[in-house]
C-alpha cells in the first residue's frame, strides 16, 4: 500500500518552475544524509583540526631545532675565521721573509763575485 503522505494531489502539485528547486533540494538532502556533501568537504572536526595542529607544531619544532643546529655550526665557523686569517697571514709573512733572505743572499753574492772579479782584474793588470 502507498503512504498517503507521499501522494500529491494534482491540484496541490507545485508549479513546473518549482520542480527543479524541489529536485535539487531532494538531491542535497540525499548528499547530506549519505555524508558526501561537497560543501562539507571544506570543513573539519575539532579532533581533525587539533591533530593537524599537533602535526604542524611538531614539524615546526623539528624545523626550528634543525635551523638552530645549522646556525650554531655557522657561528662556530664564523668564530674560526679570524684564526684562519691570522694563520694565513703568518704563513704569508714566513714566505715573504724567506724570499727576502734569498734575494739578499743573491745580491750579496753578486756583489762579492763582482768585487772579486774586479780585484782579480786589477791584480792581473799590474802583474
Tab-separated table of N, CA, C and O in Angstrom, residues 34-126:
chain	number	residue	atom	x	y	z
A	34	UNK	N	23.937	10.945	3.195
A	34	UNK	CA	24.961	9.943	2.871
A	34	UNK	C	26.355	10.400	3.297
A	34	UNK	O	27.297	9.625	3.250
A	35	UNK	N	26.505	11.654	3.716
A	35	UNK	CA	27.806	12.154	4.168
A	35	UNK	C	28.725	12.553	3.036
A	35	UNK	O	29.918	12.699	3.224
A	36	UNK	N	28.231	12.738	1.846
A	36	UNK	CA	29.064	13.056	0.686
A	36	UNK	C	28.846	14.470	0.185
A	36	UNK	O	29.031	14.749	-0.991
A	37	UNK	N	28.445	15.334	1.022
A	37	UNK	CA	28.192	16.704	0.589
A	37	UNK	C	29.506	17.370	0.199
A	37	UNK	O	30.468	17.387	0.965
A	38	UNK	N	29.561	17.926	-1.003
A	38	UNK	CA	30.772	18.587	-1.485
A	38	UNK	C	31.116	19.800	-0.640
A	38	UNK	O	32.279	20.117	-0.430
A	39	UNK	N	30.110	20.500	-0.153
A	39	UNK	CA	30.361	21.672	0.674
A	39	UNK	C	30.961	21.296	2.024
A	39	UNK	O	31.737	22.045	2.603
A	40	UNK	N	30.601	20.139	2.537
A	40	UNK	CA	31.086	19.716	3.843
A	40	UNK	C	32.543	19.245	3.779
A	40	UNK	O	33.190	19.107	4.801
A	41	UNK	N	33.054	18.979	2.598
A	41	UNK	CA	34.449	18.576	2.462
A	41	UNK	C	35.388	19.724	2.837
A	41	UNK	O	36.552	19.508	3.110
A	42	UNK	N	34.896	20.927	2.848
A	42	UNK	CA	35.708	22.090	3.187
A	42	UNK	C	35.821	22.307	4.692
A	42	UNK	O	36.516	23.219	5.126
A	43	UNK	N	35.141	21.498	5.504
A	43	UNK	CA	35.123	21.678	6.948
A	43	UNK	C	35.753	20.468	7.634
A	43	UNK	O	35.790	19.375	7.089
A	44	UNK	N	36.278	20.694	8.831
A	44	UNK	CA	36.872	19.607	9.610
A	44	UNK	C	36.299	19.629	11.022
A	44	UNK	O	35.769	20.643	11.480
A	45	UNK	N	36.460	18.511	11.704
A	45	UNK	CA	36.029	18.455	13.098
A	45	UNK	C	37.136	19.009	13.986
A	45	UNK	O	38.268	19.191	13.547
A	46	UNK	N	36.815	19.252	15.234
A	46	UNK	CA	37.826	19.758	16.181
A	46	UNK	C	38.964	18.754	16.332
A	46	UNK	O	40.121	19.127	16.434
A	47	UNK	N	38.622	17.485	16.385
A	47	UNK	CA	39.646	16.449	16.538
A	47	UNK	C	40.610	16.458	15.359
A	47	UNK	O	41.829	16.381	15.550
A	48	UNK	N	40.049	16.548	14.150
A	48	UNK	CA	40.915	16.600	12.967
A	48	UNK	C	41.782	17.854	12.984
A	48	UNK	O	42.982	17.798	12.667
A	49	UNK	N	41.204	18.967	13.367
A	49	UNK	CA	41.946	20.219	13.427
A	49	UNK	C	43.053	20.138	14.471
A	49	UNK	O	44.201	20.521	14.215
A	50	UNK	N	42.739	19.629	15.660
A	50	UNK	CA	43.748	19.502	16.710
A	50	UNK	C	44.864	18.560	16.293
A	50	UNK	O	46.044	18.814	16.567
A	51	UNK	N	44.506	17.481	15.631
A	51	UNK	CA	45.522	16.542	15.145
A	51	UNK	C	46.434	17.223	14.112
A	51	UNK	O	47.659	17.072	14.170
A	52	UNK	N	45.851	17.969	13.205
A	52	UNK	CA	46.638	18.684	12.197
A	52	UNK	C	47.533	19.737	12.845
A	52	UNK	O	48.699	19.899	12.474
A	53	UNK	N	47.007	20.437	13.839
A	53	UNK	CA	47.801	21.449	14.548
A	53	UNK	C	48.971	20.790	15.267
A	53	UNK	O	50.097	21.294	15.245
A	54	UNK	N	48.715	19.645	15.908
A	54	UNK	CA	49.791	18.929	16.605
A	54	UNK	C	50.875	18.486	15.624
A	54	UNK	O	52.071	18.608	15.911
A	55	UNK	N	50.464	17.957	14.480
A	55	UNK	CA	51.448	17.524	13.463
A	55	UNK	C	52.262	18.713	12.976
A	55	UNK	O	53.496	18.631	12.865
A	56	UNK	N	51.600	19.820	12.692
A	56	UNK	CA	52.311	21.008	12.223
A	56	UNK	C	53.227	21.563	13.303
A	56	UNK	O	54.347	22.000	13.016
A	57	UNK	N	52.783	21.538	14.536
A	57	UNK	CA	53.617	22.025	15.643
A	57	UNK	C	54.877	21.184	15.769
A	57	UNK	O	55.968	21.714	15.971
A	58	UNK	N	54.727	19.874	15.655
A	58	UNK	CA	55.916	19.014	15.760
A	58	UNK	C	56.850	19.252	14.575
A	58	UNK	O	58.072	19.257	14.745
A	59	UNK	N	56.302	19.467	13.393
A	59	UNK	CA	57.153	19.765	12.231
A	59	UNK	C	57.873	21.097	12.416
A	59	UNK	O	59.046	21.230	12.081
A	60	UNK	N	57.172	22.069	12.962
A	60	UNK	CA	57.792	23.380	13.206
A	60	UNK	C	58.904	23.241	14.236
A	60	UNK	O	59.988	23.817	14.079
A	61	UNK	N	58.659	22.457	15.301
A	61	UNK	CA	59.687	22.249	16.319
A	61	UNK	C	60.919	21.582	15.723
A	61	UNK	O	62.057	21.969	16.019
A	62	UNK	N	60.715	20.573	14.890
A	62	UNK	CA	61.846	19.906	14.236
A	62	UNK	C	62.600	20.870	13.334
A	62	UNK	O	63.833	20.889	13.308
A	63	UNK	N	61.855	21.683	12.609
A	63	UNK	CA	62.481	22.653	11.718
A	63	UNK	C	63.280	23.684	12.504
A	63	UNK	O	64.390	24.056	12.106
A	64	UNK	N	62.734	24.136	13.643
A	64	UNK	CA	63.452	25.098	14.478
A	64	UNK	C	64.729	24.486	15.036
A	64	UNK	O	65.777	25.134	15.065
A	65	UNK	N	64.657	23.227	15.475
A	65	UNK	CA	65.842	22.556	16.014
A	65	UNK	C	66.905	22.409	14.929
A	65	UNK	O	68.100	22.639	15.175
A	66	UNK	N	66.472	22.051	13.733
A	66	UNK	CA	67.407	21.922	12.612
A	66	UNK	C	68.050	23.270	12.286
A	66	UNK	O	69.262	23.357	12.068
A	67	UNK	N	67.243	24.318	12.278
A	67	UNK	CA	67.755	25.660	11.989
A	67	UNK	C	68.731	26.114	13.065
A	67	UNK	O	69.779	26.690	12.761
A	68	UNK	N	68.408	25.842	14.327
A	68	UNK	CA	69.304	26.221	15.417
A	68	UNK	C	70.638	25.493	15.309
A	68	UNK	O	71.691	26.075	15.559
A	69	UNK	N	70.597	24.216	14.933
A	69	UNK	CA	71.830	23.453	14.755
A	69	UNK	C	72.676	24.052	13.635
A	69	UNK	O	73.891	24.220	13.784
A	70	UNK	N	72.028	24.368	12.538
A	70	UNK	CA	72.748	24.975	11.411
A	70	UNK	C	73.351	26.320	11.812
A	70	UNK	O	74.485	26.635	11.448
A	71	UNK	N	72.595	27.121	12.544
A	71	UNK	CA	73.110	28.424	12.980
A	71	UNK	C	74.276	28.270	13.952
A	71	UNK	O	75.241	29.045	13.899
A	72	UNK	N	74.212	27.279	14.824
A	72	UNK	CA	75.320	27.040	15.754
A	72	UNK	C	76.580	26.637	14.984
A	72	UNK	O	77.682	27.110	15.299
A	73	UNK	N	76.411	25.776	13.979
A	73	UNK	CA	77.560	25.386	13.154
A	73	UNK	C	78.131	26.590	12.409
A	73	UNK	O	79.349	26.756	12.318
A	74	UNK	N	77.249	27.403	11.884
A	74	UNK	CA	77.682	28.594	11.158
A	74	UNK	C	78.404	29.558	12.087
A	74	UNK	O	79.436	30.142	11.722
A	75	UNK	N	77.893	29.710	13.303
A	75	UNK	CA	78.520	30.601	14.274
A	75	UNK	C	79.921	30.106	14.633
A	75	UNK	O	80.863	30.903	14.735
A	76	UNK	N	80.074	28.797	14.782
A	76	UNK	CA	81.394	28.233	15.090
A	76	UNK	C	82.360	28.490	13.937
A	76	UNK	O	83.538	28.819	14.161
A	77	UNK	N	81.870	28.350	12.717
A	77	UNK	CA	82.731	28.614	11.552
A	77	UNK	C	83.116	30.081	11.488
A	77	UNK	O	84.252	30.418	11.154
A	78	UNK	N	82.182	30.958	11.791
A	78	UNK	CA	82.467	32.397	11.749
A	78	UNK	C	83.492	32.752	12.825
A	78	UNK	O	84.376	33.580	12.599
A	79	UNK	N	83.385	32.127	13.993
A	79	UNK	CA	84.340	32.398	15.061
A	79	UNK	C	85.753	31.944	14.682
A	79	UNK	O	86.731	32.498	15.166
A	80	UNK	N	85.865	30.948	13.826
A	80	UNK	CA	87.171	30.436	13.407
A	80	UNK	C	87.814	31.281	12.302
A	80	UNK	O	88.998	31.112	12.021
A	81	UNK	N	87.070	32.150	11.679
A	81	UNK	CA	87.592	32.936	10.558
A	81	UNK	C	88.780	33.801	10.975
A	81	UNK	O	89.805	33.788	10.276
A	82	UNK	N	88.745	34.549	12.083
A	82	UNK	CA	89.927	35.349	12.444
A	82	UNK	C	91.181	34.496	12.666
A	82	UNK	O	92.279	34.892	12.261
A	83	UNK	N	91.014	33.321	13.268
A	83	UNK	CA	92.157	32.437	13.470
A	83	UNK	C	92.729	31.971	12.135
A	83	UNK	O	93.952	31.917	11.950
A	84	UNK	N	91.848	31.644	11.213
A	84	UNK	CA	92.302	31.201	9.891
A	84	UNK	C	93.005	32.342	9.156
A	84	UNK	O	94.002	32.125	8.473
A	85	UNK	N	92.486	33.554	9.293
A	85	UNK	CA	93.115	34.710	8.642
A	85	UNK	C	94.489	34.956	9.238
A	85	UNK	O	95.469	35.176	8.502
A	86	UNK	N	94.597	34.902	10.571
A	86	UNK	CA	95.897	35.100	11.216
A	86	UNK	C	96.893	34.029	10.792
A	86	UNK	O	98.066	34.323	10.542
A	87	UNK	N	96.452	32.800	10.695
A	87	UNK	CA	97.323	31.706	10.252
A	87	UNK	C	97.780	31.932	8.814
A	87	UNK	O	98.966	31.765	8.496
A	88	UNK	N	96.854	32.337	7.953
A	88	UNK	CA	97.214	32.583	6.552
A	88	UNK	C	98.193	33.748	6.446
A	88	UNK	O	99.165	33.681	5.678
A	89	UNK	N	97.974	34.819	7.212
A	89	UNK	CA	98.891	35.965	7.189
A	89	UNK	C	100.253	35.576	7.744
A	89	UNK	O	101.291	36.003	7.222
A	90	UNK	N	100.268	34.769	8.784
A	90	UNK	CA	101.528	34.308	9.367
A	90	UNK	C	102.320	33.486	8.349
A	90	UNK	O	103.536	33.679	8.185
A	91	UNK	N	101.638	32.596	7.663
A	91	UNK	CA	102.303	31.787	6.624
A	91	UNK	C	102.811	32.676	5.496
A	91	UNK	O	103.916	32.467	4.979
A	92	UNK	N	102.019	33.674	5.125
A	92	UNK	CA	102.426	34.587	4.054
A	92	UNK	C	103.667	35.378	4.484
A	92	UNK	O	104.590	35.576	3.678
A	93	UNK	N	103.689	35.821	5.739
A	93	UNK	CA	104.860	36.547	6.256
A	93	UNK	C	106.101	35.661	6.243
A	93	UNK	O	107.196	36.116	5.891
A	94	UNK	N	105.958	34.399	6.631
A	94	UNK	CA	107.090	33.469	6.610
A	94	UNK	C	107.641	33.310	5.201
A	94	UNK	O	108.855	33.331	4.977
A	95	UNK	N	106.744	33.165	4.240
A	95	UNK	CA	107.171	33.006	2.846
A	95	UNK	C	107.874	34.272	2.367
A	95	UNK	O	108.926	34.209	1.711
A	96	UNK	N	107.328	35.431	2.693
A	96	UNK	CA	107.960	36.687	2.266
A	96	UNK	C	109.323	36.862	2.916
A	96	UNK	O	110.267	37.318	2.261
A	97	UNK	N	109.481	36.526	4.180
A	97	UNK	CA	110.782	36.633	4.845
A	97	UNK	C	111.801	35.720	4.183
A	97	UNK	O	112.946	36.097	3.961
A	98	UNK	N	111.369	34.507	3.854
A	98	UNK	CA	112.267	33.557	3.186
A	98	UNK	C	112.692	34.096	1.820
A	98	UNK	O	113.872	34.039	1.468
A	99	UNK	N	111.736	34.637	1.057
A	99	UNK	CA	112.073	35.213	-0.252
A	99	UNK	C	113.005	36.405	-0.080
A	99	UNK	O	113.928	36.602	-0.894
A	100	UNK	N	112.809	37.217	0.938
A	100	UNK	CA	113.661	38.379	1.193
A	100	UNK	C	115.090	37.925	1.507
A	100	UNK	O	116.066	38.513	1.002
A	101	UNK	N	115.231	36.874	2.318
A	101	UNK	CA	116.564	36.344	2.626
A	101	UNK	C	117.254	35.848	1.368
A	101	UNK	O	118.451	36.093	1.164
A	102	UNK	N	116.517	35.138	0.519
A	102	UNK	CA	117.120	34.632	-0.723
A	102	UNK	C	117.550	35.777	-1.627
A	102	UNK	O	118.615	35.720	-2.255
A	103	UNK	N	116.730	36.842	-1.689
A	103	UNK	CA	117.092	37.998	-2.512
A	103	UNK	C	118.340	38.673	-1.946
A	103	UNK	O	119.257	39.049	-2.709
A	104	UNK	N	118.422	38.818	-0.643
A	104	UNK	CA	119.622	39.414	-0.019
A	104	UNK	C	120.854	38.563	-0.299
A	104	UNK	O	121.923	39.098	-0.629
A	105	UNK	N	120.753	37.244	-0.174
A	105	UNK	CA	121.881	36.353	-0.470
A	105	UNK	C	122.332	36.509	-1.921
A	105	UNK	O	123.529	36.544	-2.213
A	106	UNK	N	121.340	36.587	-2.815
A	106	UNK	CA	121.683	36.732	-4.230
A	106	UNK	C	122.437	38.045	-4.463
A	106	UNK	O	123.459	38.082	-5.156
A	107	UNK	N	121.913	39.147	-3.884
A	107	UNK	CA	122.564	40.442	-4.075
A	107	UNK	C	123.973	40.458	-3.465
A	107	UNK	O	124.931	40.927	-4.098
A	108	UNK	N	124.130	39.966	-2.242
A	108	UNK	CA	125.460	39.937	-1.620
A	108	UNK	C	126.394	38.997	-2.386
A	108	UNK	O	127.584	39.305	-2.554
A	109	UNK	N	125.889	37.910	-2.886
A	109	UNK	CA	126.721	37.011	-3.699
A	109	UNK	C	127.153	37.679	-4.986
A	109	UNK	O	128.321	37.570	-5.406
A	110	UNK	N	126.235	38.393	-5.633
A	110	UNK	CA	126.570	39.096	-6.878
A	110	UNK	C	127.601	40.183	-6.600
A	110	UNK	O	128.569	40.353	-7.361
A	111	UNK	N	127.448	40.929	-5.510
A	111	UNK	CA	128.402	41.982	-5.153
A	111	UNK	C	129.768	41.366	-4.839
A	111	UNK	O	130.824	41.867	-5.284
A	112	UNK	N	129.770	40.263	-4.112
A	112	UNK	CA	131.036	39.613	-3.760
A	112	UNK	C	131.743	39.099	-4.996
A	112	UNK	O	132.971	39.293	-5.170
A	113	UNK	N	131.017	38.431	-5.874
A	113	UNK	CA	131.628	37.900	-7.100
A	113	UNK	C	132.119	39.041	-7.981
A	113	UNK	O	133.222	38.991	-8.544
A	114	UNK	N	131.319	40.109	-8.091
A	114	UNK	CA	131.738	41.279	-8.892
A	114	UNK	C	132.981	41.927	-8.303
A	114	UNK	O	133.910	42.317	-9.029
A	115	UNK	N	133.037	42.057	-6.978
A	115	UNK	CA	134.200	42.642	-6.317
A	115	UNK	C	135.434	41.787	-6.499
A	115	UNK	O	136.534	42.300	-6.764
A	116	UNK	N	135.286	40.484	-6.364
A	116	UNK	CA	136.421	39.580	-6.556
A	116	UNK	C	136.936	39.639	-7.994
A	116	UNK	O	138.155	39.665	-8.230
A	117	UNK	N	135.984	39.650	-8.923
A	117	UNK	CA	136.439	39.721	-10.317
A	117	UNK	C	137.128	41.054	-10.593
A	117	UNK	O	138.117	41.129	-11.355
A	118	UNK	N	136.700	42.127	-9.984
A	118	UNK	CA	137.346	43.431	-10.139
A	118	UNK	C	138.754	43.413	-9.539
A	118	UNK	O	139.717	43.908	-10.152
A	119	UNK	N	138.892	42.831	-8.352
A	119	UNK	CA	140.210	42.743	-7.712
A	119	UNK	C	141.147	41.879	-8.547
A	119	UNK	O	142.319	42.229	-8.759
A	120	UNK	N	140.639	40.752	-9.050
A	120	UNK	CA	141.471	39.879	-9.887
A	120	UNK	C	141.895	40.616	-11.155
A	120	UNK	O	143.054	40.521	-11.599
A	121	UNK	N	141.016	41.392	-11.740
A	121	UNK	CA	141.349	42.149	-12.952
A	121	UNK	C	142.417	43.191	-12.644
A	121	UNK	O	143.382	43.365	-13.408
A	122	UNK	N	142.285	43.893	-11.551
A	122	UNK	CA	143.269	44.920	-11.168
A	122	UNK	C	144.631	44.280	-10.908
A	122	UNK	O	145.677	44.771	-11.336
A	123	UNK	N	144.653	43.154	-10.210
A	123	UNK	CA	145.922	42.475	-9.918
A	123	UNK	C	146.559	41.976	-11.214
A	123	UNK	O	147.771	42.086	-11.392
A	124	UNK	N	145.755	41.444	-12.112
A	124	UNK	CA	146.327	40.936	-13.353
A	124	UNK	C	146.864	42.063	-14.223
A	124	UNK	O	147.794	41.864	-15.007
A	125	UNK	N	146.362	43.266	-14.081
A	125	UNK	CA	146.859	44.393	-14.859
A	125	UNK	C	148.230	44.811	-14.348
A	125	UNK	O	149.093	45.254	-15.121
A	126	UNK	N	148.485	44.694	-13.079
A	126	UNK	CA	149.773	45.124	-12.540
A	126	UNK	C	150.826	44.012	-12.626
A	126	UNK	O	151.989	44.275	-12.441
